[in-house]
PDB file of C-alpha atoms in Angstrom:
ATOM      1  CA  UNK B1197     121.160  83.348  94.346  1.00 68.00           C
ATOM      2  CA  UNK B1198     119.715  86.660  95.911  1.00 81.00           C
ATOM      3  CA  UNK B1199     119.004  87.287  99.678  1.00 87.00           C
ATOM      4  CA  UNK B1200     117.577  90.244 100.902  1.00 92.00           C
ATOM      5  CA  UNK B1201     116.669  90.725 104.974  1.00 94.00           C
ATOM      6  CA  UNK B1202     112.965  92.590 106.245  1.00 96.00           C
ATOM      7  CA  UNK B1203     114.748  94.794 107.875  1.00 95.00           C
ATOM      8  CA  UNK B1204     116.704  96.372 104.993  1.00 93.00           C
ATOM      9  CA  UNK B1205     114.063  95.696 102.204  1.00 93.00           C
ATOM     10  CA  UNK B1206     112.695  99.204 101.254  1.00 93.00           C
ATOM     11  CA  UNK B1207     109.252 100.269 102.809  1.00 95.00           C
ATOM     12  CA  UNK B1208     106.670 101.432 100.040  1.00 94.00           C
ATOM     13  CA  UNK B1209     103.606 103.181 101.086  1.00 95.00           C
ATOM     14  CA  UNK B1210     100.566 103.162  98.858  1.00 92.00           C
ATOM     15  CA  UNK B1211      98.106 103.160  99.199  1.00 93.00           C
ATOM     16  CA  UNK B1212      97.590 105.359 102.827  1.00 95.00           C
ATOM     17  CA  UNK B1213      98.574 103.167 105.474  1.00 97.00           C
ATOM     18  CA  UNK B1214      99.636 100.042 103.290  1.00 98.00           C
ATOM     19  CA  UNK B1215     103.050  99.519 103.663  1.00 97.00           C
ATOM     20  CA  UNK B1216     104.903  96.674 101.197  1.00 97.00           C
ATOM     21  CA  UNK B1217     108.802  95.673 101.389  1.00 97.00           C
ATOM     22  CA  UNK B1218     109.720  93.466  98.202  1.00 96.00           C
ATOM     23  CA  UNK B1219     111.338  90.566  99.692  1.00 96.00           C
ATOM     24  CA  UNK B1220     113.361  88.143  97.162  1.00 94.00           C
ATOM     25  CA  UNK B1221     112.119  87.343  93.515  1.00 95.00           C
ATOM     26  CA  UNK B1222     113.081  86.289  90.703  1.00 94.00           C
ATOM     27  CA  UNK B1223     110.868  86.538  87.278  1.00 94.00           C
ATOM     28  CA  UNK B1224     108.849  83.128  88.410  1.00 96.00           C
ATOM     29  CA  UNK B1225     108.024  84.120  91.792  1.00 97.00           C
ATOM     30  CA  UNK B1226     107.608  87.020  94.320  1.00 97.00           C
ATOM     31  CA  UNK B1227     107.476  87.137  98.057  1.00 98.00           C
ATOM     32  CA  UNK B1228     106.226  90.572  99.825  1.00 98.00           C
ATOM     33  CA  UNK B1229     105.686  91.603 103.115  1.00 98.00           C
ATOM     34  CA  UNK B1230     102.572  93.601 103.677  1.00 98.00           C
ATOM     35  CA  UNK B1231     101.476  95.796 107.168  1.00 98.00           C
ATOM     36  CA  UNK B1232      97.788  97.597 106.673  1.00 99.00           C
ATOM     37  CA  UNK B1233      96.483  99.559 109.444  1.00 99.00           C
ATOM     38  CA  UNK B1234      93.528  99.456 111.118  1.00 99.00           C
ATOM     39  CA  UNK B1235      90.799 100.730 108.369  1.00 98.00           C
ATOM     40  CA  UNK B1236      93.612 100.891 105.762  1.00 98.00           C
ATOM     41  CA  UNK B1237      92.437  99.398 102.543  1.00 97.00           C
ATOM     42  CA  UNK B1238      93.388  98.120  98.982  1.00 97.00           C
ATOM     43  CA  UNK B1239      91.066  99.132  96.307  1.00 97.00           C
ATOM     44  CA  UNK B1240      89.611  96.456  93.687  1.00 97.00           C
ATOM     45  CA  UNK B1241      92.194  96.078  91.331  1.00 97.00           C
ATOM     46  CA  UNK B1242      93.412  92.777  89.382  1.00 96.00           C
ATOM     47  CA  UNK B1243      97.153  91.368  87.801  1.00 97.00           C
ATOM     48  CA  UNK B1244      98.621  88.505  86.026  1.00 97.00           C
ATOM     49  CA  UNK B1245     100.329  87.131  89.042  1.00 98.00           C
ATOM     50  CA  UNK B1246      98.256  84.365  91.488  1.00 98.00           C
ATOM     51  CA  UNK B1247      98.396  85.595  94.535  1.00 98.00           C
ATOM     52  CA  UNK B1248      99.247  82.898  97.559  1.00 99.00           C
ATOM     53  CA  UNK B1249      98.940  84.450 100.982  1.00 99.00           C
ATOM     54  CA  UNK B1250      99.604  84.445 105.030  1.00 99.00           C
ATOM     55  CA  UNK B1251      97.865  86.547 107.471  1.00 99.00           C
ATOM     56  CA  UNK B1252     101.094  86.792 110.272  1.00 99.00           C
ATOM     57  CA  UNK B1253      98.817  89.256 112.672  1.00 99.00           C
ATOM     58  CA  UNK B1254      95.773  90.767 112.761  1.00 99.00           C
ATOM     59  CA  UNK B1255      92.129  90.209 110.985  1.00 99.00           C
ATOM     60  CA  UNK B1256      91.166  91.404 107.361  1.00 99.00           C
ATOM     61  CA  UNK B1257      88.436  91.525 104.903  1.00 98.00           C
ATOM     62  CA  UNK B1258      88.881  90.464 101.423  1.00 98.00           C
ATOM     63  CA  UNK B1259      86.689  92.329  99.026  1.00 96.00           C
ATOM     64  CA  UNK B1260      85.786  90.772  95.674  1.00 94.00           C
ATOM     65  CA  UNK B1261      83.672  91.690  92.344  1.00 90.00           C
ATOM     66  CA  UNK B1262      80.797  89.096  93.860  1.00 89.00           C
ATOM     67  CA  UNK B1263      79.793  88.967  97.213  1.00 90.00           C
ATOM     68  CA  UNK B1264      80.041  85.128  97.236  1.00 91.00           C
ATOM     69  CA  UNK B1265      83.607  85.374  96.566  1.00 90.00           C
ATOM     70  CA  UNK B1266      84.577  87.667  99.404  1.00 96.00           C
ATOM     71  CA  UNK B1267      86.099  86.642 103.040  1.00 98.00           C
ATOM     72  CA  UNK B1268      87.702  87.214 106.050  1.00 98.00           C
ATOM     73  CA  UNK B1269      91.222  86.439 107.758  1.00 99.00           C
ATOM     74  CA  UNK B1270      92.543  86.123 110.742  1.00 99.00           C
ATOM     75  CA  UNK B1271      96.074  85.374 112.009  1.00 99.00           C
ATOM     76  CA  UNK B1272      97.188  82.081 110.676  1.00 99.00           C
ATOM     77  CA  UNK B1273      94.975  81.983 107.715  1.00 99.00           C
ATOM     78  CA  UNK B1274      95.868  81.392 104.553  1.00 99.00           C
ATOM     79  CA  UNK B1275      94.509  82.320 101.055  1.00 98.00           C
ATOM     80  CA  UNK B1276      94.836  81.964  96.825  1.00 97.00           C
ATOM     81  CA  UNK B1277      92.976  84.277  94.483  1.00 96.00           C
ATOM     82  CA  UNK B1278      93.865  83.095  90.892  1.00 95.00           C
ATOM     83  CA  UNK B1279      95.251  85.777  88.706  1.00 97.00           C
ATOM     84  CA  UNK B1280      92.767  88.298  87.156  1.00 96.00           C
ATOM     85  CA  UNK B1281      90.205  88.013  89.424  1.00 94.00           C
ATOM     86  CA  UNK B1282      89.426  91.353  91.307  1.00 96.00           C
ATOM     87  CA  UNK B1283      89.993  91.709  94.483  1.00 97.00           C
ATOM     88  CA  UNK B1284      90.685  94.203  97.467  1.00 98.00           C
ATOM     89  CA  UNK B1285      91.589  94.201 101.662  1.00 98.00           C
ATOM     90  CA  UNK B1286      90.349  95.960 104.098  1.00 98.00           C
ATOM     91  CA  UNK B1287      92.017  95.900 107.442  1.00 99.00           C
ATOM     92  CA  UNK B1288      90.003  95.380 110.121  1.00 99.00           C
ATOM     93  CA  UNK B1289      92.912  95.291 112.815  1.00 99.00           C
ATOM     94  CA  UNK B1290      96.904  96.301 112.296  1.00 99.00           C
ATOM     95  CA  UNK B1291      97.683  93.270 110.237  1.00 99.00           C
ATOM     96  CA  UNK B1292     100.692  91.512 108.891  1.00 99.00           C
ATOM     97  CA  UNK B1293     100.565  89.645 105.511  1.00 98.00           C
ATOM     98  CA  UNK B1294     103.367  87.718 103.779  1.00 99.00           C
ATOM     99  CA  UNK B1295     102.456  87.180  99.912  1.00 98.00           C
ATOM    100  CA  UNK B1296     103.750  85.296  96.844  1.00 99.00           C
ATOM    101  CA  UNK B1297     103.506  86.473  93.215  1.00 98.00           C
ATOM    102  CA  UNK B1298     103.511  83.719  90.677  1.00 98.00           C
ATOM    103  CA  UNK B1299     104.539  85.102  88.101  1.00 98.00           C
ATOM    104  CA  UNK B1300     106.541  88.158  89.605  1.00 95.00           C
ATOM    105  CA  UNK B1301     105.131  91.787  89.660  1.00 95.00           C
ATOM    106  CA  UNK B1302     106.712  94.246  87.563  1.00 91.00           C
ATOM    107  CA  UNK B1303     105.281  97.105  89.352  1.00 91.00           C
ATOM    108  CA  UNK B1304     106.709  95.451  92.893  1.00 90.00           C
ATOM    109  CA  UNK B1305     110.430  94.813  91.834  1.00 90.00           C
ATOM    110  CA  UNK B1306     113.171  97.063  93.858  1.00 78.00           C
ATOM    111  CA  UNK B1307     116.252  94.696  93.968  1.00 52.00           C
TER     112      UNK B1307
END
């Protein structure tokens, strides 16, 4: 078993004003912690993993290949994209997002 606390989980900024702590994972499953700033966005990109979500604080704008696909969160909202579909976020407020991987992301692991 692993455990790993937000405050101690290391803080990764990238893009500008994205900021993502790796919380506990194991190769099945991945749980991050997210804070965007106001304006801050995530380009369109697209990964393996589907991608189960929790707006904590804040408002946000999903961004998607099709219009009809994109939306809006606010706090309290959740959301799934299903793996390889692109997507991106723009922050509309400071916002707060806690996110599962399934599977985990290579790219994301720090334990």
């Amino acid at each position: 078993m692993k455990q790993k606390n937000l405050s101690e989980a290391a803080a990764m900024e990238n893009p500008p004003d994205v900021i993502r702590k790796t919380l506990a994972y194991n190769d099945e499953a991945m749980l991050c912690y997210f804070e965007l700033k106001k304006g801050a966005q995530i380009p369109l990109h697209n990964h393996r993993a589907s991608q189960i979500g929790y707006l904590v604080s804040g408002h946000a704008r999903f961004i998607a290949e099709k219009p009809e696909d994109e939306f809006e969160v606010k706090a309290g909202d959740s959301y799934v994209l299903d793996p390889y579909v692109k997507h991106g976020t723009t922050a509309l407020e400071d916002s707060v997002y806690i996110e599962v991987f399934t599977p985990s992301r290579d790219e994301y692991k720090d334990f």
